[in-house]
PDB file of C-alpha atoms in Angstrom:
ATOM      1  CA  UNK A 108      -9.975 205.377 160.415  1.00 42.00           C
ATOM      2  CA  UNK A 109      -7.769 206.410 157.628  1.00 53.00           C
ATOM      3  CA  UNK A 110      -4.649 208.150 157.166  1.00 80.00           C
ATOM      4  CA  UNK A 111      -1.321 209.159 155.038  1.00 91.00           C
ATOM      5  CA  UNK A 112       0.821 205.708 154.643  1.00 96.00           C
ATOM      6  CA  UNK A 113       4.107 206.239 156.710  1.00 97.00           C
ATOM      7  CA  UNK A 114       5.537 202.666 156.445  1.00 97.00           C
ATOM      8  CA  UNK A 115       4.820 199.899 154.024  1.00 97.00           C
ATOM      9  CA  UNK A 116       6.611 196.389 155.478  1.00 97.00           C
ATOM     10  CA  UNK A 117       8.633 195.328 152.519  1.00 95.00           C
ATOM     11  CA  UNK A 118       7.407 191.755 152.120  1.00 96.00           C
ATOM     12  CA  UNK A 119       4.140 190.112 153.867  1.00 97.00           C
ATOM     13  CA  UNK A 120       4.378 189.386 157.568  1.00 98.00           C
ATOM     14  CA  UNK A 121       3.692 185.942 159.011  1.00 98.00           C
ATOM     15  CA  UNK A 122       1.459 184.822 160.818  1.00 98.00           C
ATOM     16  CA  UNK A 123       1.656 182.924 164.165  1.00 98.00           C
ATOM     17  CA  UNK A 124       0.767 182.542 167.630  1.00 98.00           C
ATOM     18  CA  UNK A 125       3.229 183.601 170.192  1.00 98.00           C
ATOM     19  CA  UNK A 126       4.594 180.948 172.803  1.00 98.00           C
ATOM     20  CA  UNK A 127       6.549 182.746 175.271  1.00 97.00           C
ATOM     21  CA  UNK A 128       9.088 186.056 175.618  1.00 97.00           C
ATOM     22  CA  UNK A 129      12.448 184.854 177.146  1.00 96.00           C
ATOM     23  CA  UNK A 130      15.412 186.455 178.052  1.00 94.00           C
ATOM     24  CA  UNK A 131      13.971 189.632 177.088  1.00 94.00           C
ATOM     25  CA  UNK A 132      14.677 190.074 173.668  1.00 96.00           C
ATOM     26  CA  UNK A 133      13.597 186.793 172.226  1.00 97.00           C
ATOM     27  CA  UNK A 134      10.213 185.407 172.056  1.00 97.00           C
ATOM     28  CA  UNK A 135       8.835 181.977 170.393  1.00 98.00           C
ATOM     29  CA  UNK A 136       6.212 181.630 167.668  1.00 98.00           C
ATOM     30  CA  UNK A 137       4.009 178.599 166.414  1.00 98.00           C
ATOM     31  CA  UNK A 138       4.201 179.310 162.667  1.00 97.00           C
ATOM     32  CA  UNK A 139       2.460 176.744 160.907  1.00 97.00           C
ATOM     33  CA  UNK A 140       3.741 173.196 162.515  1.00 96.00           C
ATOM     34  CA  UNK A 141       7.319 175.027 163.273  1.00 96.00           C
ATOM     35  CA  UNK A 142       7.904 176.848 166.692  1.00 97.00           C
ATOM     36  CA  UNK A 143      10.588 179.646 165.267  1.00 96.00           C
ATOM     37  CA  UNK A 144      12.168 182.140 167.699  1.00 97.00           C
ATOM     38  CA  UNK A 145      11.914 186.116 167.012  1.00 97.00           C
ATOM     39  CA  UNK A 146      13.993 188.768 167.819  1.00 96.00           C
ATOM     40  CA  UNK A 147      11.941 190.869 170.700  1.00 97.00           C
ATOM     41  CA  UNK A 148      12.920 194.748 169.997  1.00 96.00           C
ATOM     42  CA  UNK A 149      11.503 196.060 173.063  1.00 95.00           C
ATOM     43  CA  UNK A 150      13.541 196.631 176.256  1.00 92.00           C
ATOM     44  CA  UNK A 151      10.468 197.322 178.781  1.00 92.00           C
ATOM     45  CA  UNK A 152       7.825 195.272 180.312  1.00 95.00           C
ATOM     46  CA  UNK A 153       5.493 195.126 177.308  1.00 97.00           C
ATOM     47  CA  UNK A 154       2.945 195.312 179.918  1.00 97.00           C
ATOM     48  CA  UNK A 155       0.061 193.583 178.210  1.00 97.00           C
ATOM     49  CA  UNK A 156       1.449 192.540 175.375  1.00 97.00           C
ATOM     50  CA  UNK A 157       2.826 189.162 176.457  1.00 97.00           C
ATOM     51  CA  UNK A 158       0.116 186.736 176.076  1.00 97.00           C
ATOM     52  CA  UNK A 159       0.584 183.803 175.056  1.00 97.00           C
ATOM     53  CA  UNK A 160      -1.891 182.112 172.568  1.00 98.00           C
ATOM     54  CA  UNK A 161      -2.346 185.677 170.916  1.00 98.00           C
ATOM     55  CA  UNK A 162      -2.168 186.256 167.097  1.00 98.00           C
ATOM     56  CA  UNK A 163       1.317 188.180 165.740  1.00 98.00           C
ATOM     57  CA  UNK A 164       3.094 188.818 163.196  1.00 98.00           C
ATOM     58  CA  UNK A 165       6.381 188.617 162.619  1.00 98.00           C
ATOM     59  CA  UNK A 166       8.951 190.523 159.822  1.00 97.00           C
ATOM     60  CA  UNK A 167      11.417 188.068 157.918  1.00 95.00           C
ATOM     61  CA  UNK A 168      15.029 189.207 157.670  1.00 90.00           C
ATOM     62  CA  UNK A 169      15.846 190.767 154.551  1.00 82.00           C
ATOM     63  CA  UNK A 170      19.117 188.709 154.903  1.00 79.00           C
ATOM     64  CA  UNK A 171      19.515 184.780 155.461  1.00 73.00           C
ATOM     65  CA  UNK A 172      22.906 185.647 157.045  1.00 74.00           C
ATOM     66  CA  UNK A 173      21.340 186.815 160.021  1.00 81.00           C
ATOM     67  CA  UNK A 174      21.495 184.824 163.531  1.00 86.00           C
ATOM     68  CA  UNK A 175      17.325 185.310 164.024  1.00 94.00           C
ATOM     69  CA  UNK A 176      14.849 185.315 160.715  1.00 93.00           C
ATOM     70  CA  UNK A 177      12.128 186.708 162.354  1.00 97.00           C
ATOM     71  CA  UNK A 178      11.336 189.920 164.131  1.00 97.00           C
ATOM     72  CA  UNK A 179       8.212 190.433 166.054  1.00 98.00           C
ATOM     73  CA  UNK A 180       6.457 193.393 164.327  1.00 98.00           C
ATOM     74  CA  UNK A 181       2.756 193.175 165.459  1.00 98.00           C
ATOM     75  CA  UNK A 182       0.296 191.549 168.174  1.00 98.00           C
ATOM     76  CA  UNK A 183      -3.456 191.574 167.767  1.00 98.00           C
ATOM     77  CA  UNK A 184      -6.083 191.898 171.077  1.00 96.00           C
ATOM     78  CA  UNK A 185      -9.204 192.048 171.089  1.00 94.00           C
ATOM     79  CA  UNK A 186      -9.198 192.510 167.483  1.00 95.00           C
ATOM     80  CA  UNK A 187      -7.028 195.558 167.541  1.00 97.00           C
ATOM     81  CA  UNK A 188      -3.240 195.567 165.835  1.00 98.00           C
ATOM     82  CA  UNK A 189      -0.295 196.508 168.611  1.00 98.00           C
ATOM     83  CA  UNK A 190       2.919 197.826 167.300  1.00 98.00           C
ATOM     84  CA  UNK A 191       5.670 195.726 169.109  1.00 97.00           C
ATOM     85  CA  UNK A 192       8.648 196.598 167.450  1.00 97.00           C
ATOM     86  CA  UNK A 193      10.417 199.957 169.620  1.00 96.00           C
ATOM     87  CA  UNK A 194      12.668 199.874 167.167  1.00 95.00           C
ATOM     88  CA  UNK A 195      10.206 201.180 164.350  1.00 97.00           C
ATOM     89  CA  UNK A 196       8.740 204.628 165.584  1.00 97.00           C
ATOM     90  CA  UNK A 197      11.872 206.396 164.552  1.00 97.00           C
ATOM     91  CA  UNK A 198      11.772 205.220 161.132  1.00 97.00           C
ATOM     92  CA  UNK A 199       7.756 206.539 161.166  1.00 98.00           C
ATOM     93  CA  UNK A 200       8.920 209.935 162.684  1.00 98.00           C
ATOM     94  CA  UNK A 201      11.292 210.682 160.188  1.00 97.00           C
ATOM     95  CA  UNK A 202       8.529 209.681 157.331  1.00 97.00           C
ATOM     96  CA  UNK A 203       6.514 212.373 159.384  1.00 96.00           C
ATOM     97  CA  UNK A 204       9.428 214.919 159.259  1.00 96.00           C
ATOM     98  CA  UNK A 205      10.772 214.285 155.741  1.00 95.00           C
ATOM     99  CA  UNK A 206       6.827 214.219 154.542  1.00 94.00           C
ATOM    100  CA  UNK A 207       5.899 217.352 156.230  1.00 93.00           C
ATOM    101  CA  UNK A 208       3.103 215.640 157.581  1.00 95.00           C
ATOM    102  CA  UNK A 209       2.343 217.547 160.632  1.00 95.00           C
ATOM    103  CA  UNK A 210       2.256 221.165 161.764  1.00 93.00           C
ATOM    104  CA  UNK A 211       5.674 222.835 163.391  1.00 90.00           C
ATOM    105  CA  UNK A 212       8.250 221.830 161.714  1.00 90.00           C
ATOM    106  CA  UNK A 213       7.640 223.703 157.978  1.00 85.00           C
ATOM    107  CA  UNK A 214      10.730 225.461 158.858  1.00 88.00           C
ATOM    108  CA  UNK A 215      13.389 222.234 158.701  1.00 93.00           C
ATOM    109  CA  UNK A 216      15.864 222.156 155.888  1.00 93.00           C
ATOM    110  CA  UNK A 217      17.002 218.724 156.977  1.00 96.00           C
ATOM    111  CA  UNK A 218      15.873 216.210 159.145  1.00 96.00           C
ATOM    112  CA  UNK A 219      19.367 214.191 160.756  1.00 96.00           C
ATOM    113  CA  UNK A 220      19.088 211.162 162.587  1.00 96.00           C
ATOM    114  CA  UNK A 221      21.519 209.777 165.671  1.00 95.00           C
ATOM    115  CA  UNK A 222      22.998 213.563 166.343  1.00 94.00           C
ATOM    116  CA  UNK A 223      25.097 213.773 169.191  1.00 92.00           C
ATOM    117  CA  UNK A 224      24.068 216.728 171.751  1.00 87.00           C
ATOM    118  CA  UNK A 225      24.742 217.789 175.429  1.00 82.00           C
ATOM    119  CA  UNK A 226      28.093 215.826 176.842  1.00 81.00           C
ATOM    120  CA  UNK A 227      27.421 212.488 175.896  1.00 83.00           C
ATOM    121  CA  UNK A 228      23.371 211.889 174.799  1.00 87.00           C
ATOM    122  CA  UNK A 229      22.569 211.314 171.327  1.00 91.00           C
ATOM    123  CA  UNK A 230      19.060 212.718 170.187  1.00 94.00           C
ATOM    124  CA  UNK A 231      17.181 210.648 167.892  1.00 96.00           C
ATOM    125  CA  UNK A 232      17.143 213.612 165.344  1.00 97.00           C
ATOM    126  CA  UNK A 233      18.522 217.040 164.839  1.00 96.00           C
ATOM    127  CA  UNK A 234      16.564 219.154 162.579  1.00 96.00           C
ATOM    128  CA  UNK A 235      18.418 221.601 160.455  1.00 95.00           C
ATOM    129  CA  UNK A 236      16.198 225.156 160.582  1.00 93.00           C
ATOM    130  CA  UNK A 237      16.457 228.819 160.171  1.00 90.00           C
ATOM    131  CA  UNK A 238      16.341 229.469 163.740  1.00 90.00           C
ATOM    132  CA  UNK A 239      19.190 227.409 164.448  1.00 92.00           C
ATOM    133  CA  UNK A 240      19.083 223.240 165.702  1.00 93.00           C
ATOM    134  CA  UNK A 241      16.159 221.798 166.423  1.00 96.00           C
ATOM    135  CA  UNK A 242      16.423 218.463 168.792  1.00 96.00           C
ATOM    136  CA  UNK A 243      13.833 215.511 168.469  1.00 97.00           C
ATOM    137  CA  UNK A 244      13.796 212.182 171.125  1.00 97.00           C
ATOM    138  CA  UNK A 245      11.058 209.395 169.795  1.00 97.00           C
ATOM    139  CA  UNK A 246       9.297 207.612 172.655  1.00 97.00           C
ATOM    140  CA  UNK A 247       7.372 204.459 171.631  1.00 96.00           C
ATOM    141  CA  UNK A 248       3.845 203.869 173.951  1.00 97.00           C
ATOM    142  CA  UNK A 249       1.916 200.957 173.527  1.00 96.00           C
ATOM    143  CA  UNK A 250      -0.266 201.105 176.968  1.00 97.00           C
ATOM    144  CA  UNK A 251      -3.208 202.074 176.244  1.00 98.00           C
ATOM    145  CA  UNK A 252      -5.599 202.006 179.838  1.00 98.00           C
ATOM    146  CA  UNK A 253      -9.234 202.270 180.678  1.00 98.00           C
ATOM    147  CA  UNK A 254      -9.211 205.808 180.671  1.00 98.00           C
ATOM    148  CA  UNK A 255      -8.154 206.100 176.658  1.00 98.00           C
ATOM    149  CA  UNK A 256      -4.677 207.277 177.330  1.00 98.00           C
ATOM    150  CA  UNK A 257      -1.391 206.355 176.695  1.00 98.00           C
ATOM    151  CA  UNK A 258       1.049 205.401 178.986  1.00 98.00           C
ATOM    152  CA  UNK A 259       4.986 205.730 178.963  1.00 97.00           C
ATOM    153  CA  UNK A 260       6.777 204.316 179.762  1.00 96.00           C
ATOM    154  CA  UNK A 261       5.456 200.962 181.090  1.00 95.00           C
ATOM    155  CA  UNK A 262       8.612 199.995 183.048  1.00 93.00           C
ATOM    156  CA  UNK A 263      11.472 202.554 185.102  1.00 92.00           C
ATOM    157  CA  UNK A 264      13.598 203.969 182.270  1.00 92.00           C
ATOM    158  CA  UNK A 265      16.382 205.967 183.603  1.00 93.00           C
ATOM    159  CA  UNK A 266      17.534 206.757 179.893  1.00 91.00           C
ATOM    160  CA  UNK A 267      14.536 208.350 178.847  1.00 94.00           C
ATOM    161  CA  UNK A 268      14.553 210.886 182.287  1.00 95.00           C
ATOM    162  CA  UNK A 269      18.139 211.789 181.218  1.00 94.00           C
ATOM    163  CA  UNK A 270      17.195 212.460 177.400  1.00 94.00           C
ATOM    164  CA  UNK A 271      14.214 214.974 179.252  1.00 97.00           C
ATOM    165  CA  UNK A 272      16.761 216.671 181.222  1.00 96.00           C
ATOM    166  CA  UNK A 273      19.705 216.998 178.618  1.00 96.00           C
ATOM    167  CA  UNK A 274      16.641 218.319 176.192  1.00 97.00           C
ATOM    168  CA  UNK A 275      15.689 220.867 178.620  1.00 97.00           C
ATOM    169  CA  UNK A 276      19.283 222.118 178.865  1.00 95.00           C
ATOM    170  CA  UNK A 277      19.480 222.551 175.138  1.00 95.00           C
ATOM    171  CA  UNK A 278      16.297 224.828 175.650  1.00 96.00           C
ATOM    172  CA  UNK A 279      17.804 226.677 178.852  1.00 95.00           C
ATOM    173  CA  UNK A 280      20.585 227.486 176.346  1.00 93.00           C
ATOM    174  CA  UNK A 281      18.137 229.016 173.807  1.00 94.00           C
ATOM    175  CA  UNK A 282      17.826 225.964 171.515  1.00 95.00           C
ATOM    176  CA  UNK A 283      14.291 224.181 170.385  1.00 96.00           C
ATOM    177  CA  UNK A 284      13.283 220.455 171.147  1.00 97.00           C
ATOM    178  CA  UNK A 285      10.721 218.315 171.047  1.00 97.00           C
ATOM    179  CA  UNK A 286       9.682 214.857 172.631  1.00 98.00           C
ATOM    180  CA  UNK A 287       7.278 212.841 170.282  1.00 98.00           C
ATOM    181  CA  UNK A 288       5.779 210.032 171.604  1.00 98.00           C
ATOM    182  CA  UNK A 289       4.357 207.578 169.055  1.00 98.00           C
ATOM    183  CA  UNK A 290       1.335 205.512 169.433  1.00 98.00           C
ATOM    184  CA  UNK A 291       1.423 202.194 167.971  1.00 97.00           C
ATOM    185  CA  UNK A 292      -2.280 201.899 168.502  1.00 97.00           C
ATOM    186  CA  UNK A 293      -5.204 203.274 166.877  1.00 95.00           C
ATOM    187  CA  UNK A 294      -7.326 203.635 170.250  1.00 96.00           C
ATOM    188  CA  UNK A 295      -5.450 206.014 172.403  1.00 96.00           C
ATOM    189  CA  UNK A 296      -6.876 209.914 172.801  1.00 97.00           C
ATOM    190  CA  UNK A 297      -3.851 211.388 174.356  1.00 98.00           C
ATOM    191  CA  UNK A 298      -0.551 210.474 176.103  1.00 98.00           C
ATOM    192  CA  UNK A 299       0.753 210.472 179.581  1.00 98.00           C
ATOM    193  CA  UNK A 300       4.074 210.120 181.412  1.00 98.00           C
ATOM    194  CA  UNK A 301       3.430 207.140 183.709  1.00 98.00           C
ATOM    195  CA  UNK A 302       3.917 208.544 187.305  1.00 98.00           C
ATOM    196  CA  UNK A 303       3.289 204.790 188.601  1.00 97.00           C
ATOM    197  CA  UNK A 304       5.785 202.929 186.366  1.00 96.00           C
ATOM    198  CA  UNK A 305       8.887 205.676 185.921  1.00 96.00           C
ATOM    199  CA  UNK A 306       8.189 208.601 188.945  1.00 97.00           C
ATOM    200  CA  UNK A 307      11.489 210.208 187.772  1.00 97.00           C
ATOM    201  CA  UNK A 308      10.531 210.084 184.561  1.00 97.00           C
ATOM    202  CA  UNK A 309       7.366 211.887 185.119  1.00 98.00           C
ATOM    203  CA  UNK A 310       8.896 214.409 187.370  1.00 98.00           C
ATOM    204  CA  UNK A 311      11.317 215.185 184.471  1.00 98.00           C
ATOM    205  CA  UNK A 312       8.663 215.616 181.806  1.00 98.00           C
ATOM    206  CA  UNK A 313       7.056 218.426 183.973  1.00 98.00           C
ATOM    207  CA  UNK A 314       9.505 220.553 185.138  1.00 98.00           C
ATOM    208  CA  UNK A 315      10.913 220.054 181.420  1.00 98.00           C
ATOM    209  CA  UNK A 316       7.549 221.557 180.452  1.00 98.00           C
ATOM    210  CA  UNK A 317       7.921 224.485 182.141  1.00 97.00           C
ATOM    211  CA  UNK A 318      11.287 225.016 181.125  1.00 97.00           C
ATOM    212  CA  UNK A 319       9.945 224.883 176.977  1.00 98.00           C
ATOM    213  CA  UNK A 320      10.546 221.477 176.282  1.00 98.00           C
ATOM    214  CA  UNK A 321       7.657 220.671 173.902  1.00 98.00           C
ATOM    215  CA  UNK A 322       5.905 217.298 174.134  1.00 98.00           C
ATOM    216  CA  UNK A 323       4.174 215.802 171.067  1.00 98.00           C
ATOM    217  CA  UNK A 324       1.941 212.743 170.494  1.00 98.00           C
ATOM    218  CA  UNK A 325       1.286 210.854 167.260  1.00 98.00           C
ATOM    219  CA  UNK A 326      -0.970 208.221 166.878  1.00 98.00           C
ATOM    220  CA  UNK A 327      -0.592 205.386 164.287  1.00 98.00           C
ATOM    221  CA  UNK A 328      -2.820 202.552 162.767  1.00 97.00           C
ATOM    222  CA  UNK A 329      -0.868 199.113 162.281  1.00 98.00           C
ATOM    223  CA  UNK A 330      -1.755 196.709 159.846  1.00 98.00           C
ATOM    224  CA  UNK A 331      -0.875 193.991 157.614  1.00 98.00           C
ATOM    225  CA  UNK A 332      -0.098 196.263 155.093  1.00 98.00           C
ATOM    226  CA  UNK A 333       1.921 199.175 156.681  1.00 98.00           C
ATOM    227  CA  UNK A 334       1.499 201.934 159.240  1.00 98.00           C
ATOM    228  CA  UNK A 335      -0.630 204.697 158.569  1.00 98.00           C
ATOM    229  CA  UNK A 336      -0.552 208.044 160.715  1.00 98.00           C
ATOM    230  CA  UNK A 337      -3.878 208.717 161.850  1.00 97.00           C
ATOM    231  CA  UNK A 338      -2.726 212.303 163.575  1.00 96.00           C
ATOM    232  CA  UNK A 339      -1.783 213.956 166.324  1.00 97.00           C
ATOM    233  CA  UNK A 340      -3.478 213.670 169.857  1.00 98.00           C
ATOM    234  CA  UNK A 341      -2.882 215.802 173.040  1.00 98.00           C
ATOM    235  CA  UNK A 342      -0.161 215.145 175.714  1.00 98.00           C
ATOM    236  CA  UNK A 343      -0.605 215.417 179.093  1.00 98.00           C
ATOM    237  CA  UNK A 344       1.899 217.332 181.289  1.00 98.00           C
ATOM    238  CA  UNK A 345      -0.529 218.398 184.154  1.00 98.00           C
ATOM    239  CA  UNK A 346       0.986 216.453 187.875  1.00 98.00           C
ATOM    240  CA  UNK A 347      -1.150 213.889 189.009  1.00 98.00           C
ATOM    241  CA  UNK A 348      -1.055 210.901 191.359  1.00 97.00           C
ATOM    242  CA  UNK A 349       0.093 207.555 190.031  1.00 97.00           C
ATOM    243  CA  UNK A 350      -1.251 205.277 192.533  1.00 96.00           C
ATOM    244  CA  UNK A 351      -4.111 205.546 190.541  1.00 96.00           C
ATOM    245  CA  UNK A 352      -3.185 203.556 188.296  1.00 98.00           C
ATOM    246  CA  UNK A 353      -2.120 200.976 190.222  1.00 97.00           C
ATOM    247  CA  UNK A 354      -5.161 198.642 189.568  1.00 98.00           C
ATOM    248  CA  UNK A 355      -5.104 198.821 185.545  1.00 98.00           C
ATOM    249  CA  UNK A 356      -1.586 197.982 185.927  1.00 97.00           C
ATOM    250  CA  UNK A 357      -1.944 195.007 188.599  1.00 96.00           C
ATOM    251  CA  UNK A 358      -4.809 193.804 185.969  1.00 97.00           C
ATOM    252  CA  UNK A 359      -1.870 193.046 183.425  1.00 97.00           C
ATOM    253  CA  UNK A 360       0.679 191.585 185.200  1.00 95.00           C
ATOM    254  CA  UNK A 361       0.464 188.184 183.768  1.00 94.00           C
ATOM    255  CA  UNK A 362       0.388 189.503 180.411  1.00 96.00           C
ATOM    256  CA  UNK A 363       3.929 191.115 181.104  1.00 96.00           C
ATOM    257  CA  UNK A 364       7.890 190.568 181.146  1.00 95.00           C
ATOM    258  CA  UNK A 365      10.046 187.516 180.192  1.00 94.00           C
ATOM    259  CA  UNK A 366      10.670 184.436 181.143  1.00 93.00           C
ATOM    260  CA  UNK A 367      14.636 184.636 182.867  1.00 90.00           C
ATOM    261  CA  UNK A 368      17.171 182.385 181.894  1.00 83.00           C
ATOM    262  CA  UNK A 369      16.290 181.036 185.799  1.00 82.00           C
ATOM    263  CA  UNK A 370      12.735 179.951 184.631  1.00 81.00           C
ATOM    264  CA  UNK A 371      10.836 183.300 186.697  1.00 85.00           C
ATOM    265  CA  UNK A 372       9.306 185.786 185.233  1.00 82.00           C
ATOM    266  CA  UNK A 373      10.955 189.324 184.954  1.00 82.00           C
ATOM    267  CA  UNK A 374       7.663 191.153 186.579  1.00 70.00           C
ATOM    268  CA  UNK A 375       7.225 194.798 188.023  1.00 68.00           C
ATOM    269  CA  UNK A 376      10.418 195.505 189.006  1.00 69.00           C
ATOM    270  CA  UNK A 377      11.658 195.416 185.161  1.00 71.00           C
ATOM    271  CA  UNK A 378      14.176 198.422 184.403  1.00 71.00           C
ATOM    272  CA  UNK A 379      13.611 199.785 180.851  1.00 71.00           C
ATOM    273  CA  UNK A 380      17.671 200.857 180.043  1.00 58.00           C
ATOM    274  CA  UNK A 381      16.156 201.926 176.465  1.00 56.00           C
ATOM    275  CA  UNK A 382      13.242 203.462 174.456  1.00 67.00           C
TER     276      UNK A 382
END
């Protein structure tokens, strides 16, 4: 598939094969004959992302003055390249914004990032229109299951069901928003909220959906080069019982969480406090 270049990485990624996640935010990487340690940006489960012996690639610090050179950027299964990095979908939503690359938002004058909103939440954008502000939250999804959606989020994430409910008040007071959940995969056909992994979450999403909230998904293709958007696909708001997903979840297990500075592994119960 082929689409409009978003992000270019600004030097080649390395290659290695990843060790172990630890402590949540750190994993290790055999890089040639060295074992180097990355800088994990993802706060959830990763649910299966974390296997070790898999091909990834990591970023290198644009400064030398930082504590970690690496970041993890990429992981590739069965073939297919996994966006890692949580920290990266906002910078491809604002390419989207800024680029005009998809339909709704031909009205924004300016596209502002990190806007405070609502008694104490912070929106990942605020878009400047003729109709007043327009309020944007970026959700990174990864989890991809057998049924060609995606998943999010894979772990409970109390911060994301507040950002739903603050962005529904912001609508109840006759403002716009928009939840855009990115896919860092090229094989997903539409988005979920997970209704196994974050109940609240889900709960949030649909009565936000019936208050106007609007809920957006863009899929991405990773690569060695860059990320290119590939589109838009659908987003699922309809209820629906999340027990059935409880297999394709159990399936993963070992291919989720961190190893704990105690030496177990941070499994179902994880707590995603961020994206």
């Amino acid at each position: 598939m082929s689409g409009s270049w978003v992000h270019r990485w600004p030097s080649p990624l390395v290659e290695g094969r990843l060790v172990r996640r630890y402590e949540r935010f750190l994993a290790e990487v055999k890089v040639g004959r060295e074992t180097v340690k990355a800088h994990c940006v993802n706060p959830g489960r990763m649910e299966g992302l974390v296997v070790p012996g898999a091909r990834v690639y990591l970023s290198a610090a644009a400064s030398a003055a930082r504590a970690l050179r690496f970041t993890w950027e990429l992981i590739e299964l069965d073939g297919r390249l996994v966006g890692a990095n949580t920290g990266l979908p906002n910078t491809l939503v604002r390419a989207v914004l800024e680029g005009r690359l998809v339909g709704g938002f031909d009205d924004v004058s300016a596209v502002r990032p990190e806007q405070p909103f609502d008694h104490g939440h912070r929106a990942d954008f605020r878009l400047d229109t003729a109709r007043g502000a327009h309020w944007v939250e970026v959700k990174n999804c990864h989890l991809v299951y057998p049924d060609g959606l995606g998943y999010f989020p894979d772990s409970a994430s109390e911060r994301a069901r507040q950002h739903v409910e603050a962005l529904a008040r912001r609508v109840k007071a006759g403002e716009r928003a928009t939840v855009v959940f990115t896919l860092q995969r090229d094989d997903g056909k539409g988005v979920r909220p997970s209704a196994l992994h974050a109940p609240d979450f889900a709960n949030a999403v649909w009565r936000a959906a019936r208050a106007g909230v609007v809920f957006r998904a863009l899929a991405f293709a990773p690569s060695l080069e860059g990320v290119q958007l590939l589109g838009e696909v659908p987003v699922d708001t309809a209820r629906y019982d999340g027990r059935r997903l409880e297999g394709w979840s159990r399936a993963l297990d070992e291919a989720s969480g961190w190893v704990r500075k105690d030496g177990r592994v941070a499994g179902r119960s994880v707590v995603d406090a961020g994206r």
